[in-house]
Amino acid sequence: MRKLVSLSVLLIAATGATGALAAEPARRSAAEVAASVKAVMDSSADPCVDFYAYACGSWLKDAKLPGDRSRWSRGFAEIAERNLVTLRAILDESAAKKEGDPDLIKLGAFYGSCMNEASIDAAGAKPLAPLMAMVKSVVDKPSLMTAVGKLSASTQGLLFAGYVGADFKNPGMSLLNLTQGGLGLPDRAYYLEAGYAPIREGYTALIAKLLELAGASADASKQDASKILAFETELAKISTEREELRDPDKTYNKLNRDGLQKLTPSLPWDKLFAAAGYPNVTEINVMTPSFFTGLEKLLQSTDASLLQAYLRWNVVRSNSDALSKPFVDATFEFYGKTLSGQREQQARWKRCVQATDGSLGDILGKRFVERMFPGESKSIALDMIQRVEASFVAGLPQLTWMDESTRTAAKQKADLVANKIGYPDKWRDYSALKLVPGDYFANAVAVGDFEFNRAMKKIGQPVDKTEWGLTPPTVNAYYNPLNNEMAFPAGIMQAPFFDRDFSAAMNYGGMGMVMGHELTHGFDDDGRKFAGDGQLREWWAPEVAERYESRAQCVRTLYSSYQVQPDLVLNGNLTSGENIADMGGIKVSQRAYTRYIKEKPEAATVKVEGLSDQQLFYVAFAQTWCSLQTPQIEQQFVKVDPHSHPRWRVNGPLSQLPEFAQAFECKPNQPMNPAGRCEVW
């Protein structure tokens, strides 16, 4: 379903209820917790050879990949599924409300209209008519830019992409970032590499099918589909490799309106901004200048009929989830089955819950927090975060590759990190959003307009640092270098990451590692380039930066050797930041746990037969990543996901940690105790 806000962040789990809505879940004894740990393990596997198999082996053997999922995990997918049950109950109650709290009425109107399949199916392709009318006006570049401007709120990825965010050099102010885009396949490689030819065939068939459903003839749809694929292939050719986009020094090219116009002289940007309703936008960062110069040349050789076909396709693709069943089913056949290996579509209610969370996240999140995040949870989380941060700072003197001035600056940055826990201090105001009971397409468009205008109004204005990039029930966490902040949504403070019935070893192995991971992102090969005030600037001594880069390259090389499937290895350049954060996160958390247990030995409340407390720490960490994935989604994520495969999110960082080898008495040169190691933080 439609997700209006996307953020590339750590795929860490959030949690929900176990089906009930009570804020006080049933307590578990230490014996029950220990049994749950043992049930996941395969004690016959050698932890010094493949720790992931040792910690997750029984789960991997017994778990089944649900038909409506392309990936499934013990750590986050199972918990997110339970979250959906809690959110559904809230939404079912809201859908019955006709008067009272206006926010709840909005919640019910959106969710209720999404669940009204009969009305959606009866409308067919008719809701697309106003958007398609805008497309018909395209005859030249001025009319093209006008159409793109008018469609910006309702249609994603037309020719290029954009978002409003903090200025890298002036992080207290907001600007518009423009970057490459316009592709319907996950990555440029899907257009350019021979091995993806079957995917391209399926994609072309989908384009033809949806255009036909939207009202075009079968023959015209097939012809247009082939031309659209060729056009998108040209866009792919001028697109920058994904791993290069990780470098903020390369993606910061603040040009303002005059600079943008000089970059692409024949493109009338004034038409686009005027049509979008924001003619006076001047604060602009062009993240990929070469793409836009290439786009200008491409448009000079593309006729209006093809541009109309391309726009029609994007209008249908971007809005297919709000249309009738034939549109939804055709889209799933390709994006779900062919591209991701998902056997069956998720139930309508699940898709509608997710769409509502993406559209009215603060309204729904506020109700979620009331039920699932009791007051003491915030203070418990803050105590853990402070201990993890103290552990990071305590480790700085041990890093011989740093000099004193850089070490002092690193400590200052760590001390300045802001922590967001559970939910926003200020909830978003939706009073300007008008919804229509029973009309899902109109409501989806209204939400798109609302979010588009909310974002565009920020340009040139001070950044609101109280805002969150995720909703409270979201299955995620993140670090934002421009605000120098970490955010942990409400659900993440539950099992298997954290539980009041867990011992400290389990809580620090799970939740502590999440916190350490996010903190280390502030010092990964991307985050380290931002100072403590969020500004992109060099605050490292040159020789220290060089030594850091040498260590980061060690990590890139190591992970590029890890195999996901036969002849399919990880991209160590793409995953570099996440791998550094994983390695630093587990190290920092382990150190924080060791200090904590010395202070409070009584916290070792759960004893697992055959495991010391230190070993339990590592097992608890690994068991949050026990995962099943389809071959198709593995292939896709190697191209597009900055995170490594779950097996290597466990074995990779632990093999580089001497304390792990000591805990399990691994012999020298065993896979989990190699002779040479990479160390950054």
XYZ file of C-alpha atoms in Angstrom:
681
model
C 0.000 0.000 0.000
C 0.964 3.639 -0.314
C 3.797 4.766 1.942
C 4.221 8.498 1.787
C 7.407 8.812 3.786
C 10.420 6.633 3.173
C 13.680 6.747 5.034
C 16.702 4.576 4.474
C 17.437 3.421 7.964
C 18.447 0.442 10.006
C 16.036 -2.494 9.692
C 15.695 -2.975 13.423
C 12.492 -4.345 14.864
C 9.788 -2.569 16.709
C 7.306 -4.556 18.716
C 3.631 -4.719 19.433
C 1.134 -6.587 21.513
C 0.769 -10.327 21.486
C -2.760 -9.927 20.198
C -4.225 -8.454 23.361
C -4.562 -4.751 24.033
C -3.637 -4.764 27.683
C -0.684 -2.543 28.594
C 0.537 -5.176 31.038
C 1.561 -8.356 29.172
C 1.856 -11.573 31.090
C 5.039 -11.972 33.109
C 7.431 -14.777 32.263
C 9.622 -16.675 34.672
C 13.378 -16.896 34.215
C 12.937 -20.553 33.288
C 10.434 -19.685 30.558
C 12.740 -17.035 29.106
C 15.674 -19.458 29.162
C 13.587 -22.110 27.420
C 12.646 -19.645 24.672
C 16.344 -18.973 24.039
C 17.237 -22.663 23.878
C 14.347 -23.402 21.527
C 15.881 -21.163 18.874
C 19.431 -22.526 19.117
C 21.123 -25.486 17.461
C 23.661 -26.589 20.057
C 25.094 -29.155 17.640
C 26.473 -26.357 15.456
C 29.943 -25.059 16.239
C 29.703 -21.425 17.429
C 33.297 -20.867 16.334
C 32.527 -21.902 12.757
C 29.084 -20.400 12.116
C 27.615 -18.567 15.073
C 24.461 -17.636 13.167
C 23.698 -21.355 12.691
C 24.472 -22.019 16.358
C 22.229 -19.240 17.699
C 19.396 -19.581 15.151
C 19.659 -23.142 13.831
C 16.478 -24.641 15.295
C 14.435 -21.587 14.330
C 15.818 -21.697 10.781
C 14.845 -25.364 10.526
C 11.345 -25.027 11.976
C 10.199 -21.574 10.849
C 8.131 -21.208 7.695
C 8.211 -18.238 5.386
C 4.615 -16.935 5.340
C 3.074 -16.801 1.890
C 2.467 -13.073 2.157
C 6.082 -12.263 2.961
C 9.309 -12.212 0.964
C 11.332 -12.097 4.193
C 10.578 -13.198 7.733
C 12.526 -12.844 10.946
C 12.256 -13.681 14.595
C 13.553 -10.269 15.582
C 11.319 -7.889 13.710
C 8.882 -9.476 11.257
C 7.150 -11.612 13.883
C 6.851 -8.643 16.213
C 5.707 -6.290 13.456
C 2.981 -8.787 12.637
C 1.752 -8.561 16.188
C 1.914 -4.793 15.904
C -0.541 -4.955 13.037
C -3.054 -6.707 15.266
C -2.843 -3.923 17.847
C -3.122 -1.205 15.218
C -6.036 -2.963 13.546
C -7.985 -2.981 16.798
C -7.394 0.762 17.197
C -8.506 1.396 13.618
C -11.594 -0.801 13.836
C -12.701 1.224 16.830
C -11.955 4.492 15.016
C -13.836 3.429 11.884
C -17.014 3.135 13.951
C -16.770 6.740 15.207
C -18.958 9.339 13.466
C -18.529 12.186 15.939
C -16.210 13.337 18.715
C -12.428 13.569 18.401
C -11.726 14.913 14.865
C -8.416 13.056 14.689
C -10.089 9.731 15.408
C -12.747 10.516 12.828
C -9.994 11.159 10.267
C -8.332 7.905 11.250
C -11.573 6.003 10.797
C -12.398 7.757 7.519
C -9.067 6.875 5.920
C -8.925 3.282 7.147
C -12.622 2.707 6.486
C -12.355 3.980 2.922
C -9.334 1.729 2.337
C -11.306 -1.280 3.559
C -14.295 -0.433 1.339
C -13.272 -2.681 -1.545
C -16.719 -2.679 -3.145
C -16.626 1.085 -3.647
C -13.018 1.015 -4.861
C -13.722 -1.754 -7.365
C -16.853 -0.039 -8.635
C -14.842 3.092 -9.457
C -12.381 1.177 -11.622
C -10.007 3.539 -13.432
C -12.274 6.595 -13.177
C -10.369 8.244 -10.288
C -7.347 8.598 -12.567
C -9.150 10.917 -14.993
C -8.127 14.278 -13.457
C -4.490 13.214 -13.304
C -4.537 11.832 -16.843
C -5.977 15.123 -18.081
C -2.823 16.871 -16.883
C -0.722 14.433 -18.905
C -2.582 15.124 -22.156
C -1.399 18.727 -22.132
C 2.256 17.750 -22.670
C 3.466 18.880 -26.093
C 6.868 20.436 -25.321
C 9.289 21.102 -22.457
C 7.299 23.969 -20.854
C 4.129 21.879 -20.796
C 6.126 18.858 -19.566
C 7.555 20.782 -16.633
C 4.112 22.201 -15.866
C 2.615 18.712 -15.816
C 5.431 17.361 -13.609
C 4.865 20.255 -11.193
C 1.127 19.648 -11.010
C 1.594 15.907 -10.525
C 4.385 16.173 -7.919
C 2.100 15.627 -4.936
C 0.252 12.609 -6.342
C 2.824 10.862 -8.509
C 6.175 9.657 -7.239
C 9.443 9.677 -9.148
C 8.505 11.595 -12.308
C 11.810 11.902 -14.204
C 13.694 12.658 -10.976
C 13.198 12.593 -7.207
C 13.200 15.244 -4.508
C 12.823 15.740 -0.789
C 13.045 18.566 1.732
C 15.741 18.256 4.382
C 18.375 20.131 6.338
C 21.139 21.970 4.507
C 24.366 19.967 4.896
C 26.374 23.158 5.408
C 23.724 25.014 7.391
C 21.815 22.222 9.191
C 19.527 24.599 11.037
C 17.769 25.531 7.772
C 15.722 23.486 5.297
C 16.209 23.222 1.558
C 14.953 21.234 -1.416
C 17.168 18.344 -2.515
C 16.852 17.154 -6.110
C 18.324 13.820 -7.139
C 18.122 11.128 -9.778
C 15.023 8.997 -10.145
C 12.283 8.135 -12.593
C 12.867 4.356 -12.564
C 10.209 1.738 -11.894
C 12.720 -1.064 -11.253
C 14.761 -1.191 -8.023
C 18.148 -0.186 -9.422
C 19.919 0.855 -12.614
C 21.455 -2.626 -12.805
C 18.031 -4.114 -13.560
C 18.015 -2.157 -16.827
C 21.627 -2.603 -17.843
C 22.744 -6.103 -16.863
C 21.991 -9.097 -19.067
C 21.020 -11.323 -16.142
C 17.942 -9.215 -15.454
C 16.421 -9.700 -18.918
C 13.542 -11.882 -17.567
C 12.751 -9.173 -14.999
C 12.639 -6.571 -17.764
C 10.229 -8.740 -19.742
C 7.920 -9.004 -16.747
C 8.186 -5.275 -16.104
C 7.293 -4.453 -19.705
C 4.261 -6.742 -19.444
C 3.177 -4.965 -16.254
C 3.437 -1.541 -17.903
C 1.277 -2.740 -20.799
C -1.255 -4.349 -18.463
C -1.731 -1.280 -16.260
C -1.928 1.108 -19.215
C -4.605 -1.104 -20.729
C -6.523 -1.203 -17.449
C -6.309 2.588 -17.414
C -8.140 2.750 -20.741
C -5.632 2.361 -23.580
C -5.977 -0.310 -26.271
C -3.992 -3.524 -25.935
C -1.845 -2.796 -28.995
C -1.100 0.782 -27.995
C -0.253 -0.321 -24.448
C 2.270 -2.898 -25.662
C 3.927 -0.408 -27.981
C 4.103 2.232 -25.293
C 5.454 -0.276 -22.751
C 8.465 -1.088 -24.941
C 9.173 2.599 -25.494
C 8.830 3.384 -21.793
C 11.322 0.642 -20.908
C 13.761 2.077 -23.445
C 13.293 5.571 -22.002
C 13.842 4.372 -18.432
C 16.926 2.492 -19.617
C 18.351 5.815 -20.767
C 17.564 7.261 -17.336
C 19.396 4.310 -15.779
C 22.462 4.982 -17.933
C 22.810 8.530 -16.607
C 22.153 7.480 -12.996
C 25.005 7.354 -10.490
C 25.904 4.041 -8.853
C 24.060 3.670 -5.565
C 27.149 3.343 -3.381
C 28.501 6.660 -4.675
C 25.384 8.402 -3.374
C 26.520 7.595 0.170
C 29.224 10.266 0.045
C 27.791 13.577 1.319
C 30.726 15.513 -0.117
C 29.691 14.384 -3.594
C 25.962 14.878 -3.104
C 26.139 18.402 -1.706
C 25.975 20.811 -4.639
C 23.927 23.792 -3.525
C 23.036 25.735 -6.654
C 19.856 27.712 -5.848
C 17.362 28.454 -8.649
C 19.767 30.384 -10.861
C 22.367 27.652 -10.600
C 19.809 24.979 -11.404
C 18.706 26.916 -14.478
C 22.310 27.358 -15.656
C 22.931 23.640 -15.140
C 20.014 22.771 -17.445
C 19.339 25.895 -19.584
C 16.607 24.410 -21.748
C 14.448 23.164 -18.877
C 11.949 25.826 -17.711
C 12.070 25.214 -13.969
C 9.911 28.260 -13.329
C 7.030 26.393 -14.962
C 7.516 23.396 -12.663
C 7.710 25.352 -9.420
C 4.781 27.588 -10.356
C 2.622 24.570 -11.247
C 3.583 22.904 -7.963
C 2.373 26.000 -6.127
C 5.779 27.189 -4.924
C 7.133 29.660 -7.488
C 9.542 31.302 -5.062
C 11.620 28.261 -4.075
C 15.288 29.231 -4.159
C 17.084 26.984 -1.628
C 18.100 23.956 -3.717
C 20.759 21.267 -3.503
C 21.284 19.233 -6.683
C 22.627 15.932 -5.386
C 23.423 14.433 -8.803
C 24.296 17.212 -11.277
C 25.417 14.811 -14.007
C 22.001 13.139 -13.974
C 20.228 16.430 -14.611
C 22.547 17.439 -17.443
C 21.985 13.994 -18.921
C 18.231 14.323 -18.420
C 18.199 17.605 -20.304
C 19.931 15.980 -23.293
C 17.598 12.981 -23.139
C 14.495 15.166 -23.165
C 15.784 17.031 -26.215
C 15.603 13.794 -28.216
C 12.327 12.434 -26.761
C 9.053 13.176 -28.520
C 5.954 14.382 -26.700
C 3.963 11.193 -27.313
C 6.539 9.105 -25.444
C 6.685 11.625 -22.606
C 2.907 11.434 -22.294
C 3.066 7.631 -22.202
C 5.807 7.749 -19.562
C 3.790 10.151 -17.408
C 0.639 8.052 -17.791
C 2.554 4.980 -16.665
C 3.909 6.756 -13.598
C 0.477 8.112 -12.689
C -0.943 4.579 -12.768
C 2.049 2.956 -11.045
C 2.149 5.490 -8.211
C -1.575 5.191 -7.518
C -2.319 1.547 -8.318
C -2.624 0.610 -4.635
C -5.608 2.981 -4.312
C -7.364 1.572 -7.366
C -9.555 -1.458 -8.057
C -8.563 -5.094 -7.643
C -7.293 -5.652 -11.221
C -4.733 -2.853 -10.747
C -3.672 -4.133 -7.327
C -3.416 -7.753 -8.475
C -1.404 -6.949 -11.606
C 1.009 -4.829 -9.600
C 1.462 -7.587 -7.032
C 2.075 -10.216 -9.711
C 5.187 -8.358 -10.777
C 6.476 -6.442 -7.747
C 5.418 -9.103 -5.258
C 5.802 -12.448 -7.028
C 8.281 -11.889 -9.849
C 10.559 -9.318 -8.246
C 10.398 -10.397 -4.586
C 9.318 -14.053 -4.631
C 6.279 -13.404 -2.419
C 3.737 -16.159 -2.978
C 0.566 -14.366 -2.002
C -0.659 -10.867 -1.384
C -1.099 -9.599 2.167
C -4.638 -9.498 3.485
C -6.474 -6.272 2.725
C -6.632 -5.257 6.382
C -2.862 -5.517 6.765
C -2.259 -3.331 3.736
C -4.796 -0.796 4.964
C -3.258 -0.679 8.443
C 0.149 -0.022 6.906
C -1.283 2.619 4.573
C -2.964 4.380 7.482
C 0.236 4.352 9.513
C 2.081 5.854 6.540
C -0.586 8.510 6.010
C -1.766 9.451 9.527
C 1.162 8.157 11.523
C 1.042 10.574 14.431
C -2.683 10.125 15.029
C -2.410 6.349 14.954
C 0.913 6.387 16.791
C -0.478 8.408 19.673
C -3.125 5.731 20.294
C -0.528 2.992 19.917
C 1.689 4.625 22.547
C -1.206 4.956 24.987
C -1.710 1.187 24.849
C 1.768 -0.189 24.312
C 4.349 2.153 25.858
C 3.885 2.588 29.618
C 5.530 5.624 31.202
C 8.493 3.864 32.838
C 9.675 2.486 29.492
C 11.077 5.873 28.497
C 13.233 6.217 31.612
C 14.521 2.641 31.269
C 15.488 3.288 27.652
C 17.226 6.531 28.537
C 19.326 4.819 31.204
C 20.477 2.197 28.691
C 21.280 4.822 26.058
C 23.337 6.847 28.511
C 25.307 3.769 29.500
C 25.961 2.878 25.859
C 27.063 6.440 25.100
C 29.382 6.398 28.115
C 30.816 3.105 26.859
C 31.541 4.627 23.452
C 33.334 7.609 24.986
C 35.272 5.334 27.346
C 36.618 3.417 24.359
C 38.018 6.451 22.556
C 41.381 6.505 24.429
C 42.000 2.918 23.272
C 41.907 3.900 19.593
C 45.578 4.353 18.791
C 44.853 5.618 15.269
C 43.248 8.806 16.652
C 45.134 11.882 17.760
C 44.146 13.862 20.839
C 42.409 16.736 19.037
C 40.247 14.404 16.944
C 39.533 12.249 19.997
C 38.395 15.329 21.911
C 36.151 16.394 19.016
C 34.680 12.874 18.804
C 33.848 12.962 22.493
C 32.206 16.350 22.075
C 30.088 15.030 19.214
C 29.041 11.979 21.231
C 28.130 14.204 24.169
C 25.911 16.325 21.906
C 23.852 13.415 20.539
C 20.135 13.992 21.164
C 17.992 10.983 22.015
C 14.397 10.599 20.909
C 12.614 7.801 22.717
C 9.202 6.321 22.104
C 7.239 9.135 20.485
C 7.387 12.842 19.587
C 7.101 15.504 22.253
C 4.872 17.394 19.814
C 2.263 15.563 17.741
C 1.631 16.570 14.143
C -1.374 18.795 13.410
C -3.710 17.277 10.781
C -6.448 19.901 11.015
C -5.759 21.091 7.436
C -6.259 17.590 6.045
C -9.750 17.001 4.665
C -10.874 13.430 4.088
C -13.964 12.001 2.410
C -15.614 8.959 4.042
C -15.845 6.112 1.559
C -13.536 7.521 -1.160
C -10.132 5.927 -0.760
C -8.532 7.338 -3.901
C -9.586 10.875 -3.000
C -8.256 10.375 0.530
C -4.938 9.012 -0.720
C -4.555 12.016 -3.019
C -5.535 14.375 -0.173
C -2.870 12.874 2.082
C -0.327 13.186 -0.718
C -1.205 16.854 -1.138
C -1.050 17.411 2.619
C 2.392 15.844 2.990
C 3.733 17.548 -0.135
C 2.649 20.987 1.044
C 3.820 20.349 4.598
C 7.281 19.539 3.239
C 7.488 22.347 0.677
C 6.532 24.995 3.234
C 9.675 24.110 5.201
C 12.030 25.282 2.451
C 14.033 28.270 3.635
C 12.682 27.835 7.168
C 14.418 26.673 10.374
C 14.500 22.898 10.849
C 11.984 21.625 13.390
C 14.124 19.263 15.440
C 11.127 17.950 17.341
C 9.913 16.109 14.241
C 10.457 12.399 13.824
C 11.330 10.534 10.649
C 9.337 7.484 11.778
C 5.958 6.872 13.381
C 5.813 5.386 16.922
C 4.732 1.856 15.855
C 7.310 1.670 13.041
C 9.572 -1.352 12.891
C 12.746 0.707 12.797
C 15.238 3.074 14.446
C 17.620 5.654 13.012
C 20.480 8.096 13.412
C 20.219 11.499 11.689
C 23.638 13.153 11.252
C 22.183 16.581 10.412
C 20.419 16.760 13.776
C 23.030 14.555 15.474
C 20.183 12.560 16.975
C 19.063 8.984 17.521
C 15.411 7.923 17.488
C 13.902 4.753 18.929
C 10.158 4.344 18.295
C 7.938 3.048 21.089
C 7.689 -0.548 19.994
C 11.395 -1.260 20.065
C 11.457 -1.481 23.850
C 9.938 -4.965 23.876
C 11.102 -8.531 23.279
C 13.260 -9.825 21.762
C 15.190 -6.566 21.983
C 14.134 -5.639 25.477
C 11.903 -7.135 28.141
C 11.537 -6.510 31.865
C 11.818 -10.264 32.410
C 15.121 -10.542 30.494
C 18.484 -10.519 32.178
C 20.891 -7.674 31.478
C 22.814 -9.939 29.087
C 19.760 -10.300 26.853
C 18.677 -6.666 27.032
C 22.145 -5.379 26.200
C 22.639 -8.009 23.496
C 19.373 -6.895 21.904
C 18.444 -3.314 22.717
C 21.915 -2.245 23.758
C 23.325 -3.299 20.412
C 20.579 -1.345 18.601
C 21.587 1.748 20.549
C 25.280 1.167 19.962
C 24.641 0.648 16.271
C 22.785 3.925 15.894
C 25.382 5.817 17.908
C 28.195 4.401 15.756
C 26.383 5.672 12.662
C 27.436 9.109 13.806
C 31.008 7.951 13.247
C 30.722 5.605 10.254
C 32.353 6.491 6.918
C 29.416 8.790 6.113
C 28.372 10.073 9.547
C 31.925 10.940 10.585
C 31.938 13.756 8.002
C 29.306 15.660 9.989
C 30.391 17.587 13.071
C 28.585 17.610 16.405
C 26.419 20.551 15.313
C 25.258 18.594 12.239
C 27.302 20.566 9.741
C 29.133 18.810 6.919
C 32.725 19.864 7.465
C 36.135 18.303 7.991
C 36.824 18.106 11.725
C 39.450 15.383 11.521
C 43.190 15.889 11.256
C 44.194 14.807 7.699
C 46.455 11.968 8.841
C 43.748 10.668 11.204
C 41.165 10.732 8.401
C 43.592 8.749 6.254
C 44.063 6.137 8.967
C 40.295 5.940 9.424
C 39.791 5.406 5.714
C 42.306 2.549 5.765
C 40.266 0.828 8.476
C 36.995 1.475 6.665
C 38.483 -0.075 3.528
C 39.338 -3.179 5.537
C 35.632 -3.499 6.391
C 34.578 -2.979 2.766
C 36.974 -5.664 1.572
C 35.914 -8.100 4.287
C 32.197 -7.847 3.576
C 32.726 -7.988 -0.182
C 33.993 -11.539 0.398
C 30.777 -12.708 2.076
C 28.563 -14.905 -0.066
C 24.762 -14.667 0.022
C 24.076 -17.195 -2.735
C 26.412 -19.063 -5.091
C 27.987 -16.376 -7.297
C 26.228 -13.627 -5.301
C 28.328 -11.674 -2.813
C 27.642 -8.595 -0.723
C 28.601 -5.155 -1.985
C 31.007 -4.006 0.713
C 30.988 -0.441 -0.623
C 27.193 -0.123 -0.469
C 26.947 -1.724 2.984
C 30.025 -0.067 4.471
C 28.241 2.323 6.845
C 25.908 -0.322 8.245
C 28.736 -2.810 8.681
C 30.857 -0.299 10.587
C 27.804 0.477 12.734
C 27.202 -3.239 13.391
C 30.822 -3.791 14.393
C 30.906 -0.710 16.602
C 27.450 -1.343 18.004
C 28.132 -4.817 19.354
C 31.518 -3.750 20.738
C 30.099 -0.710 22.533
C 27.140 -2.666 23.891
C 29.349 -5.500 25.118
C 31.503 -3.014 26.996
C 28.424 -1.295 28.456
C 27.003 -4.656 29.553
C 30.237 -5.723 31.225
C 30.319 -2.490 33.230
C 26.640 -2.732 34.110
C 26.832 -6.277 35.401
C 29.798 -5.352 37.614
C 27.647 -2.643 39.170
C 24.537 -4.793 39.426
C 25.377 -8.508 39.464
C 21.803 -9.251 40.526
C 20.707 -8.296 36.978
C 21.832 -11.715 35.723
C 18.368 -13.112 36.385
C 18.107 -15.503 33.437
C 20.401 -18.518 33.378
C 20.515 -20.620 30.224
C 21.949 -24.092 30.593
C 25.271 -24.407 28.797
C 25.770 -20.640 28.414
C 27.697 -18.175 30.521
C 26.249 -14.688 30.892
C 28.753 -13.363 28.338
C 27.775 -16.103 25.880
C 24.098 -15.349 26.457
C 24.784 -11.724 25.511
C 26.003 -12.816 22.060
C 23.259 -15.387 21.587
C 20.600 -12.799 22.432
C 22.095 -10.437 19.865
C 22.183 -13.083 17.142
C 18.641 -14.280 17.788
C 17.209 -10.885 16.872
C 18.458 -11.550 13.309
C 17.245 -15.120 12.690
C 15.740 -14.684 9.221
C 14.224 -16.372 6.171
C 14.256 -14.712 2.748
C 13.263 -15.606 -0.793
C 16.109 -15.935 -3.315
C 14.572 -13.073 -5.295
C 14.588 -10.634 -2.391
C 18.165 -11.598 -1.534
C 19.225 -10.783 -5.088
C 17.354 -7.484 -4.978
C 18.719 -6.400 -1.619
C 22.316 -7.081 -2.617
C 21.771 -4.360 -5.221
C 19.761 -1.839 -3.218
C 19.995 -2.471 0.539
C 22.775 -0.738 2.507
C 22.433 -3.482 5.148
C 24.154 -6.840 4.889
C 22.394 -10.199 4.799
C 21.225 -11.251 8.304
C 23.765 -14.089 8.517
C 26.581 -11.616 8.000
C 25.065 -9.028 10.315
C 25.772 -11.646 12.983
C 28.901 -13.491 11.863
C 30.582 -10.433 10.373
C 30.863 -8.212 13.455
C 31.285 -11.059 15.952
C 34.189 -12.560 14.006
C 35.990 -9.213 14.336
C 35.508 -9.025 18.115
C 38.225 -10.716 20.236
C 35.918 -10.769 23.269
C 33.548 -13.044 21.376
C 36.299 -15.538 20.564
C 37.335 -15.497 24.211
C 33.779 -16.086 25.418
C 33.405 -19.206 23.260
C 37.051 -20.307 23.469
C 37.460 -20.314 19.706
C 40.772 -21.625 18.420
C 43.035 -19.408 16.336
C 42.147 -19.264 12.633
C 38.669 -20.689 13.074
C 36.114 -18.725 10.968
C 34.844 -16.795 13.999
C 38.403 -16.145 15.238
C 40.447 -15.123 12.193
C 44.111 -14.198 12.345
C 43.560 -10.727 10.937
C 40.721 -8.451 11.996
C 39.186 -5.161 10.936
C 38.641 -2.572 13.642
C 37.253 0.924 13.291
C 35.580 1.902 16.568
